[in-house]
Amino acid sequence: MPEPGRFCRPGYGYAPSALAGLPESQAKVLYVVGGLYGNLPALEAVLNLAAREPVRPTLVFNGDFNWFNSDDAGFAAVNQLVLGHQATLGNVEAEFLAADASAGCGCAYPPEVDAALVERSNRIHARLRQTALRHPAVLQHLAALPMFRRYRVGPCAVCVLHGDGESLAGWGFAESALRDLKRDTWLLGLFESAKADVFASSHTCLPVLKHLRHGGREYCLINNGAAGMPGFANRLHGVLTRVGLSPSPIAPLYGIRQQGVHIDALPVEYDQARWQAAFLSNWPEGSPAHISYFQRISSGPAYAPADAFIPPRADY
């Protein structure tokens, strides 16, 4: 059996056609906020961004809104605010609900991810799970969340999920996978099976947007990476996905216009000092989360906004 943190539970999988049959919620502006990771200042920054919109946006938190918030007060605060909006499960929340901890963090890390990082993630989740078990009302609410949702923004059908088009914790929508042009046929098949124009995901931490053209149609896959951690080197903000009929009131990091719909990555500018203090109070130097994440939290990954945009190749 694979090691904890390396595999998906059977219940994580789904057929992309399951996304086609979902009821659609109408939205003029949609914010997709994945990978909040328990960052309360980032959550407050998202709400402040939403308040600047001329039209009130629909907010959907597509999983892993918990991670570093292992203190009871932080756990309660984040979940109270998030669960006042629409949400989907991430592997972090799904593993709170599991009967055992055999899957560890449930991240289903691919083989190229270092074993020590996987082990630390399992330890982070084990501690966070103990916190979650002290909040039965939150767990009851999480248990009612779906793994994916479907929206209609103008002419675009938008499928919001956590991992990829086949699994809650799939890595097929990771930046590295999307650069492999041999996978475009698979990706187009997912769009067609799901009857989707846009996939909005998270899970794999690095933001990316891939634009496809095929058979006279356009498709967009946008992964916001993380709303609660820096996505780019020396740019200490998170990223959210905005899909709207109108342009964003703040300048996007990058984006496209598809069928008249604006699909953009927006910066989530949160209070760094306050967030780092909250993080260190739970995860001081030497702790598993500090070893795995503090360098990224304090300086960002070796990645730039230009790296996140994969333009369409010629129609084929």
PDB file of C-alpha atoms in Angstrom:
ATOM      1  CA  MET A   1       0.000   0.000   0.000  1.00  0.00           C
ATOM      2  CA  PRO A   2       1.367   3.485  -0.791  1.00  0.00           C
ATOM      3  CA  GLU A   3       2.628   5.610   2.058  1.00  0.00           C
ATOM      4  CA  PRO A   4       0.347   8.120   3.804  1.00  0.00           C
ATOM      5  CA  GLY A   5       0.211  11.362   1.862  1.00  0.00           C
ATOM      6  CA  ARG A   6       0.974   9.614  -1.446  1.00  0.00           C
ATOM      7  CA  PHE A   7      -2.407   8.205  -2.434  1.00  0.00           C
ATOM      8  CA  CYS A   8      -6.041   9.150  -2.959  1.00  0.00           C
ATOM      9  CA  ARG A   9      -8.856   7.456  -1.118  1.00  0.00           C
ATOM     10  CA  PRO A  10     -11.302   5.732  -3.511  1.00  0.00           C
ATOM     11  CA  GLY A  11     -13.963   8.286  -2.668  1.00  0.00           C
ATOM     12  CA  TYR A  12     -11.794  11.098  -4.017  1.00  0.00           C
ATOM     13  CA  GLY A  13     -12.249   9.979  -7.623  1.00  0.00           C
ATOM     14  CA  TYR A  14     -15.054  10.945  -9.995  1.00  0.00           C
ATOM     15  CA  ALA A  15     -15.871  10.871 -13.688  1.00  0.00           C
ATOM     16  CA  PRO A  16     -15.624  14.278 -15.389  1.00  0.00           C
ATOM     17  CA  SER A  17     -19.109  13.650 -16.765  1.00  0.00           C
ATOM     18  CA  ALA A  18     -20.377  14.023 -13.180  1.00  0.00           C
ATOM     19  CA  LEU A  19     -19.547  17.718 -13.462  1.00  0.00           C
ATOM     20  CA  ALA A  20     -21.815  18.086 -16.500  1.00  0.00           C
ATOM     21  CA  GLY A  21     -24.934  17.127 -14.592  1.00  0.00           C
ATOM     22  CA  LEU A  22     -24.540  19.574 -11.716  1.00  0.00           C
ATOM     23  CA  PRO A  23     -27.091  22.349 -11.269  1.00  0.00           C
ATOM     24  CA  GLU A  24     -25.661  25.722 -12.292  1.00  0.00           C
ATOM     25  CA  SER A  25     -25.600  28.752 -10.033  1.00  0.00           C
ATOM     26  CA  GLN A  26     -25.739  32.089 -11.840  1.00  0.00           C
ATOM     27  CA  ALA A  27     -23.038  34.676 -11.061  1.00  0.00           C
ATOM     28  CA  LYS A  28     -22.078  38.005 -12.591  1.00  0.00           C
ATOM     29  CA  VAL A  29     -18.759  37.962 -10.741  1.00  0.00           C
ATOM     30  CA  LEU A  30     -17.264  34.815  -9.230  1.00  0.00           C
ATOM     31  CA  TYR A  31     -14.330  34.678  -6.810  1.00  0.00           C
ATOM     32  CA  VAL A  32     -12.673  31.263  -6.510  1.00  0.00           C
ATOM     33  CA  VAL A  33     -10.534  31.186  -3.376  1.00  0.00           C
ATOM     34  CA  GLY A  34      -8.491  28.006  -3.031  1.00  0.00           C
ATOM     35  CA  GLY A  35      -5.653  27.284  -0.638  1.00  0.00           C
ATOM     36  CA  LEU A  36      -6.431  29.825   2.065  1.00  0.00           C
ATOM     37  CA  TYR A  37      -4.459  27.536   4.417  1.00  0.00           C
ATOM     38  CA  GLY A  38      -5.899  29.038   7.597  1.00  0.00           C
ATOM     39  CA  ASN A  39      -4.614  32.551   6.870  1.00  0.00           C
ATOM     40  CA  LEU A  40      -7.195  34.804   8.541  1.00  0.00           C
ATOM     41  CA  PRO A  41      -5.644  38.097   7.345  1.00  0.00           C
ATOM     42  CA  ALA A  42      -5.787  36.750   3.765  1.00  0.00           C
ATOM     43  CA  LEU A  43      -9.439  35.828   4.252  1.00  0.00           C
ATOM     44  CA  GLU A  44     -10.182  39.344   5.453  1.00  0.00           C
ATOM     45  CA  ALA A  45      -8.301  40.730   2.427  1.00  0.00           C
ATOM     46  CA  VAL A  46     -10.484  38.621   0.106  1.00  0.00           C
ATOM     47  CA  LEU A  47     -13.621  40.025   1.729  1.00  0.00           C
ATOM     48  CA  ASN A  48     -12.231  43.543   1.330  1.00  0.00           C
ATOM     49  CA  LEU A  49     -11.576  42.904  -2.370  1.00  0.00           C
ATOM     50  CA  ALA A  50     -15.130  41.648  -2.777  1.00  0.00           C
ATOM     51  CA  ALA A  51     -16.446  44.833  -1.159  1.00  0.00           C
ATOM     52  CA  ARG A  52     -14.711  46.903  -3.870  1.00  0.00           C
ATOM     53  CA  GLU A  53     -16.675  45.223  -6.655  1.00  0.00           C
ATOM     54  CA  PRO A  54     -19.554  47.274  -8.143  1.00  0.00           C
ATOM     55  CA  VAL A  55     -21.553  44.022  -8.297  1.00  0.00           C
ATOM     56  CA  ARG A  56     -21.414  41.808  -5.226  1.00  0.00           C
ATOM     57  CA  PRO A  57     -19.416  38.714  -6.190  1.00  0.00           C
ATOM     58  CA  THR A  58     -20.244  35.118  -5.413  1.00  0.00           C
ATOM     59  CA  LEU A  59     -17.455  33.682  -3.258  1.00  0.00           C
ATOM     60  CA  VAL A  60     -16.581  30.001  -3.358  1.00  0.00           C
ATOM     61  CA  PHE A  61     -13.758  28.584  -1.233  1.00  0.00           C
ATOM     62  CA  ASN A  62     -12.611  25.506  -3.135  1.00  0.00           C
ATOM     63  CA  GLY A  63     -10.876  23.589  -0.391  1.00  0.00           C
ATOM     64  CA  ASP A  64      -7.838  23.639   1.876  1.00  0.00           C
ATOM     65  CA  PHE A  65      -9.094  26.726   3.659  1.00  0.00           C
ATOM     66  CA  ASN A  66      -7.591  25.070   6.751  1.00  0.00           C
ATOM     67  CA  TRP A  67      -3.926  24.123   7.247  1.00  0.00           C
ATOM     68  CA  PHE A  68      -1.814  26.339   9.518  1.00  0.00           C
ATOM     69  CA  ASN A  69      -4.715  27.312  11.831  1.00  0.00           C
ATOM     70  CA  SER A  70      -4.091  24.586  14.399  1.00  0.00           C
ATOM     71  CA  ASP A  71      -5.095  26.782  17.358  1.00  0.00           C
ATOM     72  CA  ASP A  72      -8.754  26.530  18.384  1.00  0.00           C
ATOM     73  CA  ALA A  73      -9.453  30.254  18.011  1.00  0.00           C
ATOM     74  CA  GLY A  74      -7.900  30.427  14.540  1.00  0.00           C
ATOM     75  CA  PHE A  75      -9.684  27.268  13.417  1.00  0.00           C
ATOM     76  CA  ALA A  76     -13.041  28.557  14.597  1.00  0.00           C
ATOM     77  CA  ALA A  77     -12.572  32.027  13.090  1.00  0.00           C
ATOM     78  CA  VAL A  78     -11.546  30.822   9.645  1.00  0.00           C
ATOM     79  CA  ASN A  79     -14.299  28.244   9.353  1.00  0.00           C
ATOM     80  CA  GLN A  80     -16.999  30.577  10.636  1.00  0.00           C
ATOM     81  CA  LEU A  81     -16.206  33.123   7.925  1.00  0.00           C
ATOM     82  CA  VAL A  82     -15.590  30.643   5.099  1.00  0.00           C
ATOM     83  CA  LEU A  83     -18.684  28.575   5.782  1.00  0.00           C
ATOM     84  CA  GLY A  84     -20.820  31.695   5.571  1.00  0.00           C
ATOM     85  CA  HIS A  85     -20.123  31.490   1.819  1.00  0.00           C
ATOM     86  CA  GLN A  86     -20.168  28.678  -0.725  1.00  0.00           C
ATOM     87  CA  ALA A  87     -17.383  26.114  -0.423  1.00  0.00           C
ATOM     88  CA  THR A  88     -16.123  22.759  -1.621  1.00  0.00           C
ATOM     89  CA  LEU A  89     -13.997  20.182   0.123  1.00  0.00           C
ATOM     90  CA  GLY A  90     -10.246  20.069  -0.210  1.00  0.00           C
ATOM     91  CA  ASN A  91      -8.213  17.056   0.809  1.00  0.00           C
ATOM     92  CA  VAL A  92      -7.408  18.780   4.119  1.00  0.00           C
ATOM     93  CA  GLU A  93     -11.086  19.016   5.058  1.00  0.00           C
ATOM     94  CA  ALA A  94     -11.960  15.606   3.587  1.00  0.00           C
ATOM     95  CA  GLU A  95      -9.370  13.962   5.821  1.00  0.00           C
ATOM     96  CA  PHE A  96     -10.942  15.516   8.931  1.00  0.00           C
ATOM     97  CA  LEU A  97     -14.010  13.451   8.085  1.00  0.00           C
ATOM     98  CA  ALA A  98     -12.222  10.152   7.396  1.00  0.00           C
ATOM     99  CA  ALA A  99     -12.651   7.236   9.785  1.00  0.00           C
ATOM    100  CA  ASP A 100      -8.870   6.806  10.096  1.00  0.00           C
ATOM    101  CA  ALA A 101      -5.650   8.640   9.320  1.00  0.00           C
ATOM    102  CA  SER A 102      -4.240   6.067   6.887  1.00  0.00           C
ATOM    103  CA  ALA A 103      -4.093   8.600   4.016  1.00  0.00           C
ATOM    104  CA  GLY A 104      -2.191  11.154   6.081  1.00  0.00           C
ATOM    105  CA  CYS A 105      -2.797  14.635   4.701  1.00  0.00           C
ATOM    106  CA  GLY A 106      -4.599  13.194   1.671  1.00  0.00           C
ATOM    107  CA  CYS A 107      -2.489  15.319  -0.696  1.00  0.00           C
ATOM    108  CA  ALA A 108      -1.640  12.382  -2.995  1.00  0.00           C
ATOM    109  CA  TYR A 109       1.806  13.869  -3.608  1.00  0.00           C
ATOM    110  CA  PRO A 110       3.441  12.619  -6.826  1.00  0.00           C
ATOM    111  CA  PRO A 111       6.748  10.680  -6.699  1.00  0.00           C
ATOM    112  CA  GLU A 112       8.920  13.712  -7.442  1.00  0.00           C
ATOM    113  CA  VAL A 113       7.903  15.370  -4.169  1.00  0.00           C
ATOM    114  CA  ASP A 114      10.504  14.806  -1.442  1.00  0.00           C
ATOM    115  CA  ALA A 115       9.616  12.133   1.122  1.00  0.00           C
ATOM    116  CA  ALA A 116      10.574  14.398   4.017  1.00  0.00           C
ATOM    117  CA  LEU A 117       8.088  17.044   2.861  1.00  0.00           C
ATOM    118  CA  VAL A 118       5.344  14.402   2.617  1.00  0.00           C
ATOM    119  CA  GLU A 119       6.115  13.190   6.134  1.00  0.00           C
ATOM    120  CA  ARG A 120       5.979  16.747   7.497  1.00  0.00           C
ATOM    121  CA  SER A 121       2.636  17.350   5.767  1.00  0.00           C
ATOM    122  CA  ASN A 122       1.249  14.251   7.439  1.00  0.00           C
ATOM    123  CA  ARG A 123       2.400  15.577  10.816  1.00  0.00           C
ATOM    124  CA  ILE A 124       0.846  18.987  10.154  1.00  0.00           C
ATOM    125  CA  HIS A 125      -2.455  17.385   9.261  1.00  0.00           C
ATOM    126  CA  ALA A 126      -2.406  15.025  12.250  1.00  0.00           C
ATOM    127  CA  ARG A 127      -2.121  17.998  14.598  1.00  0.00           C
ATOM    128  CA  LEU A 128      -4.755  20.005  12.706  1.00  0.00           C
ATOM    129  CA  ARG A 129      -7.109  17.007  12.714  1.00  0.00           C
ATOM    130  CA  GLN A 130      -6.975  16.901  16.504  1.00  0.00           C
ATOM    131  CA  THR A 131      -8.046  20.546  16.531  1.00  0.00           C
ATOM    132  CA  ALA A 132     -10.865  19.830  14.082  1.00  0.00           C
ATOM    133  CA  LEU A 133     -12.197  16.997  16.224  1.00  0.00           C
ATOM    134  CA  ARG A 134     -12.753  19.517  19.028  1.00  0.00           C
ATOM    135  CA  HIS A 135     -15.180  21.415  16.747  1.00  0.00           C
ATOM    136  CA  PRO A 136     -18.027  19.004  15.958  1.00  0.00           C
ATOM    137  CA  ALA A 137     -20.332  21.734  14.601  1.00  0.00           C
ATOM    138  CA  VAL A 138     -17.694  22.694  12.020  1.00  0.00           C
ATOM    139  CA  LEU A 139     -17.205  19.041  11.065  1.00  0.00           C
ATOM    140  CA  GLN A 140     -20.949  18.645  10.582  1.00  0.00           C
ATOM    141  CA  HIS A 141     -20.942  21.590   8.201  1.00  0.00           C
ATOM    142  CA  LEU A 142     -17.880  20.299   6.337  1.00  0.00           C
ATOM    143  CA  ALA A 143     -19.502  16.891   5.914  1.00  0.00           C
ATOM    144  CA  ALA A 144     -22.282  18.522   3.879  1.00  0.00           C
ATOM    145  CA  LEU A 145     -19.899  20.172   1.387  1.00  0.00           C
ATOM    146  CA  PRO A 146     -19.604  18.866  -2.185  1.00  0.00           C
ATOM    147  CA  MET A 147     -16.327  18.127  -3.963  1.00  0.00           C
ATOM    148  CA  PHE A 148     -17.168  20.457  -6.855  1.00  0.00           C
ATOM    149  CA  ARG A 149     -19.645  23.136  -7.965  1.00  0.00           C
ATOM    150  CA  ARG A 150     -20.835  24.525 -11.277  1.00  0.00           C
ATOM    151  CA  TYR A 151     -21.554  28.155 -12.176  1.00  0.00           C
ATOM    152  CA  ARG A 152     -22.760  30.123 -15.173  1.00  0.00           C
ATOM    153  CA  VAL A 153     -21.040  33.454 -15.779  1.00  0.00           C
ATOM    154  CA  GLY A 154     -22.583  34.896 -18.928  1.00  0.00           C
ATOM    155  CA  PRO A 155     -22.005  32.349 -21.709  1.00  0.00           C
ATOM    156  CA  CYS A 156     -19.326  30.428 -19.761  1.00  0.00           C
ATOM    157  CA  ALA A 157     -19.943  27.251 -17.781  1.00  0.00           C
ATOM    158  CA  VAL A 158     -17.441  27.286 -14.918  1.00  0.00           C
ATOM    159  CA  CYS A 159     -16.612  24.095 -13.009  1.00  0.00           C
ATOM    160  CA  VAL A 160     -15.013  24.775  -9.634  1.00  0.00           C
ATOM    161  CA  LEU A 161     -13.126  21.911  -8.031  1.00  0.00           C
ATOM    162  CA  HIS A 162     -10.136  21.371  -5.772  1.00  0.00           C
ATOM    163  CA  GLY A 163      -7.755  19.006  -7.596  1.00  0.00           C
ATOM    164  CA  ASP A 164      -8.243  18.076 -11.239  1.00  0.00           C
ATOM    165  CA  GLY A 165     -11.027  16.842 -13.498  1.00  0.00           C
ATOM    166  CA  GLU A 166     -10.885  13.292 -12.157  1.00  0.00           C
ATOM    167  CA  SER A 167      -9.908  13.508  -8.486  1.00  0.00           C
ATOM    168  CA  LEU A 168     -10.248  15.735  -5.434  1.00  0.00           C
ATOM    169  CA  ALA A 169      -6.483  15.470  -4.909  1.00  0.00           C
ATOM    170  CA  GLY A 170      -5.393  15.020  -8.531  1.00  0.00           C
ATOM    171  CA  TRP A 171      -2.272  16.761  -9.845  1.00  0.00           C
ATOM    172  CA  GLY A 172      -3.294  16.922 -13.495  1.00  0.00           C
ATOM    173  CA  PHE A 173      -3.934  20.679 -13.214  1.00  0.00           C
ATOM    174  CA  ALA A 174      -0.494  21.423 -11.758  1.00  0.00           C
ATOM    175  CA  GLU A 175       1.671  23.934 -13.600  1.00  0.00           C
ATOM    176  CA  SER A 176       4.256  21.315 -14.560  1.00  0.00           C
ATOM    177  CA  ALA A 177       1.598  18.948 -15.951  1.00  0.00           C
ATOM    178  CA  LEU A 178      -0.092  21.671 -17.970  1.00  0.00           C
ATOM    179  CA  ARG A 179       3.154  22.516 -19.790  1.00  0.00           C
ATOM    180  CA  ASP A 180       3.212  19.006 -21.271  1.00  0.00           C
ATOM    181  CA  LEU A 181       1.508  19.509 -24.631  1.00  0.00           C
ATOM    182  CA  LYS A 182       0.977  15.751 -24.950  1.00  0.00           C
ATOM    183  CA  ARG A 183      -1.623  16.083 -22.195  1.00  0.00           C
ATOM    184  CA  ASP A 184      -3.747  18.581 -24.141  1.00  0.00           C
ATOM    185  CA  THR A 185      -5.875  15.828 -25.674  1.00  0.00           C
ATOM    186  CA  TRP A 186      -6.669  14.519 -22.182  1.00  0.00           C
ATOM    187  CA  LEU A 187      -7.455  18.021 -21.007  1.00  0.00           C
ATOM    188  CA  LEU A 188      -9.770  18.761 -23.931  1.00  0.00           C
ATOM    189  CA  GLY A 189     -11.553  15.487 -23.206  1.00  0.00           C
ATOM    190  CA  LEU A 190     -12.213  16.661 -19.669  1.00  0.00           C
ATOM    191  CA  PHE A 191     -13.705  19.947 -20.895  1.00  0.00           C
ATOM    192  CA  GLU A 192     -15.944  18.074 -23.319  1.00  0.00           C
ATOM    193  CA  SER A 193     -17.074  15.447 -20.800  1.00  0.00           C
ATOM    194  CA  ALA A 194     -17.773  18.086 -18.162  1.00  0.00           C
ATOM    195  CA  LYS A 195     -19.457  20.393 -20.698  1.00  0.00           C
ATOM    196  CA  ALA A 196     -17.289  23.163 -19.268  1.00  0.00           C
ATOM    197  CA  ASP A 197     -15.735  26.291 -20.709  1.00  0.00           C
ATOM    198  CA  VAL A 198     -13.639  27.009 -17.602  1.00  0.00           C
ATOM    199  CA  PHE A 199     -12.084  24.844 -14.916  1.00  0.00           C
ATOM    200  CA  ALA A 200     -11.068  26.679 -11.732  1.00  0.00           C
ATOM    201  CA  SER A 201      -8.933  24.663  -9.326  1.00  0.00           C
ATOM    202  CA  SER A 202      -6.269  24.920  -6.617  1.00  0.00           C
ATOM    203  CA  HIS A 203      -4.492  22.099  -4.658  1.00  0.00           C
ATOM    204  CA  THR A 204      -1.044  22.189  -6.284  1.00  0.00           C
ATOM    205  CA  CYS A 205       0.104  25.517  -4.722  1.00  0.00           C
ATOM    206  CA  LEU A 206       1.585  27.251  -7.786  1.00  0.00           C
ATOM    207  CA  PRO A 207      -0.787  29.480  -9.793  1.00  0.00           C
ATOM    208  CA  VAL A 208      -1.233  28.849 -13.498  1.00  0.00           C
ATOM    209  CA  LEU A 209      -3.582  29.741 -16.355  1.00  0.00           C
ATOM    210  CA  LYS A 210      -3.759  27.644 -19.517  1.00  0.00           C
ATOM    211  CA  HIS A 211      -5.778  28.793 -22.523  1.00  0.00           C
ATOM    212  CA  LEU A 212      -6.818  26.295 -25.207  1.00  0.00           C
ATOM    213  CA  ARG A 213      -8.435  26.655 -28.617  1.00  0.00           C
ATOM    214  CA  HIS A 214      -9.928  23.665 -30.372  1.00  0.00           C
ATOM    215  CA  GLY A 215     -12.613  23.157 -32.978  1.00  0.00           C
ATOM    216  CA  GLY A 216     -13.558  26.815 -33.042  1.00  0.00           C
ATOM    217  CA  ARG A 217     -14.025  26.953 -29.248  1.00  0.00           C
ATOM    218  CA  GLU A 218     -11.972  28.379 -26.402  1.00  0.00           C
ATOM    219  CA  TYR A 219     -11.300  26.795 -23.021  1.00  0.00           C
ATOM    220  CA  CYS A 220      -9.529  28.075 -19.932  1.00  0.00           C
ATOM    221  CA  LEU A 221      -8.040  26.262 -16.974  1.00  0.00           C
ATOM    222  CA  ILE A 222      -7.073  28.564 -14.109  1.00  0.00           C
ATOM    223  CA  ASN A 223      -5.474  27.348 -10.885  1.00  0.00           C
ATOM    224  CA  ASN A 224      -5.052  30.078  -8.263  1.00  0.00           C
ATOM    225  CA  GLY A 225      -2.339  28.162  -6.403  1.00  0.00           C
ATOM    226  CA  ALA A 226      -2.913  29.610  -2.939  1.00  0.00           C
ATOM    227  CA  ALA A 227      -4.889  32.547  -1.612  1.00  0.00           C
ATOM    228  CA  GLY A 228      -3.094  32.330   1.738  1.00  0.00           C
ATOM    229  CA  MET A 229       0.558  31.995   0.680  1.00  0.00           C
ATOM    230  CA  PRO A 230       2.775  33.902  -1.743  1.00  0.00           C
ATOM    231  CA  GLY A 231       2.652  32.539  -5.270  1.00  0.00           C
ATOM    232  CA  PHE A 232       5.599  34.461  -6.684  1.00  0.00           C
ATOM    233  CA  ALA A 233       9.151  35.369  -5.677  1.00  0.00           C
ATOM    234  CA  ASN A 234       9.398  38.550  -3.604  1.00  0.00           C
ATOM    235  CA  ARG A 235       5.679  39.267  -3.996  1.00  0.00           C
ATOM    236  CA  LEU A 236       4.180  38.527  -0.617  1.00  0.00           C
ATOM    237  CA  HIS A 237       0.542  38.149  -1.518  1.00  0.00           C
ATOM    238  CA  GLY A 238      -1.783  35.295  -2.289  1.00  0.00           C
ATOM    239  CA  VAL A 239      -3.779  34.808  -5.486  1.00  0.00           C
ATOM    240  CA  LEU A 240      -7.480  34.294  -6.178  1.00  0.00           C
ATOM    241  CA  THR A 241      -9.365  33.590  -9.399  1.00  0.00           C
ATOM    242  CA  ARG A 242     -11.949  36.092 -10.622  1.00  0.00           C
ATOM    243  CA  VAL A 243     -14.424  35.261 -13.386  1.00  0.00           C
ATOM    244  CA  GLY A 244     -16.649  38.194 -14.261  1.00  0.00           C
ATOM    245  CA  LEU A 245     -18.854  39.824 -16.850  1.00  0.00           C
ATOM    246  CA  SER A 246     -17.193  43.152 -16.043  1.00  0.00           C
ATOM    247  CA  PRO A 247     -13.480  44.036 -15.731  1.00  0.00           C
ATOM    248  CA  SER A 248     -11.872  43.786 -12.328  1.00  0.00           C
ATOM    249  CA  PRO A 249     -11.738  47.039 -10.317  1.00  0.00           C
ATOM    250  CA  ILE A 250      -8.123  46.218  -9.449  1.00  0.00           C
ATOM    251  CA  ALA A 251      -5.388  45.368 -11.909  1.00  0.00           C
ATOM    252  CA  PRO A 252      -5.063  41.601 -12.476  1.00  0.00           C
ATOM    253  CA  LEU A 253      -1.726  39.830 -12.369  1.00  0.00           C
ATOM    254  CA  TYR A 254      -2.622  38.158 -15.681  1.00  0.00           C
ATOM    255  CA  GLY A 255      -5.741  36.914 -17.393  1.00  0.00           C
ATOM    256  CA  ILE A 256      -7.716  36.470 -20.588  1.00  0.00           C
ATOM    257  CA  ARG A 257     -11.060  37.437 -22.040  1.00  0.00           C
ATOM    258  CA  GLN A 258     -13.076  34.475 -23.276  1.00  0.00           C
ATOM    259  CA  GLN A 259     -16.540  34.824 -24.861  1.00  0.00           C
ATOM    260  CA  GLY A 260     -16.618  38.327 -23.404  1.00  0.00           C
ATOM    261  CA  VAL A 261     -15.960  37.020 -19.869  1.00  0.00           C
ATOM    262  CA  HIS A 262     -12.958  38.272 -17.898  1.00  0.00           C
ATOM    263  CA  ILE A 263     -10.925  35.428 -16.333  1.00  0.00           C
ATOM    264  CA  ASP A 264      -8.178  36.839 -14.120  1.00  0.00           C
ATOM    265  CA  ALA A 265      -5.757  36.138 -11.315  1.00  0.00           C
ATOM    266  CA  LEU A 266      -5.972  38.824  -8.621  1.00  0.00           C
ATOM    267  CA  PRO A 267      -3.461  39.522  -5.843  1.00  0.00           C
ATOM    268  CA  VAL A 268      -4.625  38.976  -2.265  1.00  0.00           C
ATOM    269  CA  GLU A 269      -2.659  41.613  -0.335  1.00  0.00           C
ATOM    270  CA  TYR A 270      -2.817  40.686   3.351  1.00  0.00           C
ATOM    271  CA  ASP A 271      -1.109  41.958   6.509  1.00  0.00           C
ATOM    272  CA  GLN A 272       2.215  40.132   6.418  1.00  0.00           C
ATOM    273  CA  ALA A 273       3.362  41.010   9.938  1.00  0.00           C
ATOM    274  CA  ARG A 274       0.095  39.906  11.483  1.00  0.00           C
ATOM    275  CA  TRP A 275       0.021  36.684   9.493  1.00  0.00           C
ATOM    276  CA  GLN A 276       3.618  35.725  10.232  1.00  0.00           C
ATOM    277  CA  ALA A 277       3.059  36.335  13.937  1.00  0.00           C
ATOM    278  CA  ALA A 278      -0.022  34.075  13.874  1.00  0.00           C
ATOM    279  CA  PHE A 279       1.850  31.401  11.935  1.00  0.00           C
ATOM    280  CA  LEU A 280       4.851  31.431  14.292  1.00  0.00           C
ATOM    281  CA  SER A 281       2.630  31.188  17.348  1.00  0.00           C
ATOM    282  CA  ASN A 282       1.449  27.793  16.060  1.00  0.00           C
ATOM    283  CA  TRP A 283       4.497  26.668  14.114  1.00  0.00           C
ATOM    284  CA  PRO A 284       7.771  27.992  15.569  1.00  0.00           C
ATOM    285  CA  GLU A 285      11.199  27.344  14.128  1.00  0.00           C
ATOM    286  CA  GLY A 286      11.903  23.621  13.933  1.00  0.00           C
ATOM    287  CA  SER A 287       8.247  22.624  13.585  1.00  0.00           C
ATOM    288  CA  PRO A 288       7.166  20.694  10.458  1.00  0.00           C
ATOM    289  CA  ALA A 289       5.196  23.610   8.999  1.00  0.00           C
ATOM    290  CA  HIS A 290       8.040  26.046   9.619  1.00  0.00           C
ATOM    291  CA  ILE A 291      10.554  23.777   7.889  1.00  0.00           C
ATOM    292  CA  SER A 292       8.271  23.221   4.887  1.00  0.00           C
ATOM    293  CA  TYR A 293       6.697  26.629   4.450  1.00  0.00           C
ATOM    294  CA  PHE A 294       8.284  29.560   6.267  1.00  0.00           C
ATOM    295  CA  GLN A 295      10.734  30.429   3.513  1.00  0.00           C
ATOM    296  CA  ARG A 296       7.857  30.602   1.045  1.00  0.00           C
ATOM    297  CA  ILE A 297       5.732  32.615   3.481  1.00  0.00           C
ATOM    298  CA  SER A 298       8.521  35.133   4.018  1.00  0.00           C
ATOM    299  CA  SER A 299       9.958  35.407   0.480  1.00  0.00           C
ATOM    300  CA  GLY A 300       7.778  33.464  -1.985  1.00  0.00           C
ATOM    301  CA  PRO A 301       8.698  30.590  -4.339  1.00  0.00           C
ATOM    302  CA  ALA A 302      11.101  30.832  -7.294  1.00  0.00           C
ATOM    303  CA  TYR A 303       8.272  31.629  -9.705  1.00  0.00           C
ATOM    304  CA  ALA A 304       7.052  34.739 -11.535  1.00  0.00           C
ATOM    305  CA  PRO A 305       3.670  35.881 -12.897  1.00  0.00           C
ATOM    306  CA  ALA A 306       5.000  35.391 -16.424  1.00  0.00           C
ATOM    307  CA  ASP A 307       5.614  31.727 -15.554  1.00  0.00           C
ATOM    308  CA  ALA A 308       1.955  31.303 -14.636  1.00  0.00           C
ATOM    309  CA  PHE A 309       0.489  32.191 -18.039  1.00  0.00           C
ATOM    310  CA  ILE A 310       0.512  29.454 -20.702  1.00  0.00           C
ATOM    311  CA  PRO A 311      -0.799  31.005 -23.938  1.00  0.00           C
ATOM    312  CA  PRO A 312      -2.736  28.955 -26.476  1.00  0.00           C
ATOM    313  CA  ARG A 313      -0.911  27.188 -29.251  1.00  0.00           C
ATOM    314  CA  ALA A 314      -2.372  27.074 -32.725  1.00  0.00           C
ATOM    315  CA  ASP A 315      -5.747  25.360 -32.981  1.00  0.00           C
ATOM    316  CA  TYR A 316      -5.371  21.654 -33.711  1.00  0.00           C
TER     317      TYR A 316
END
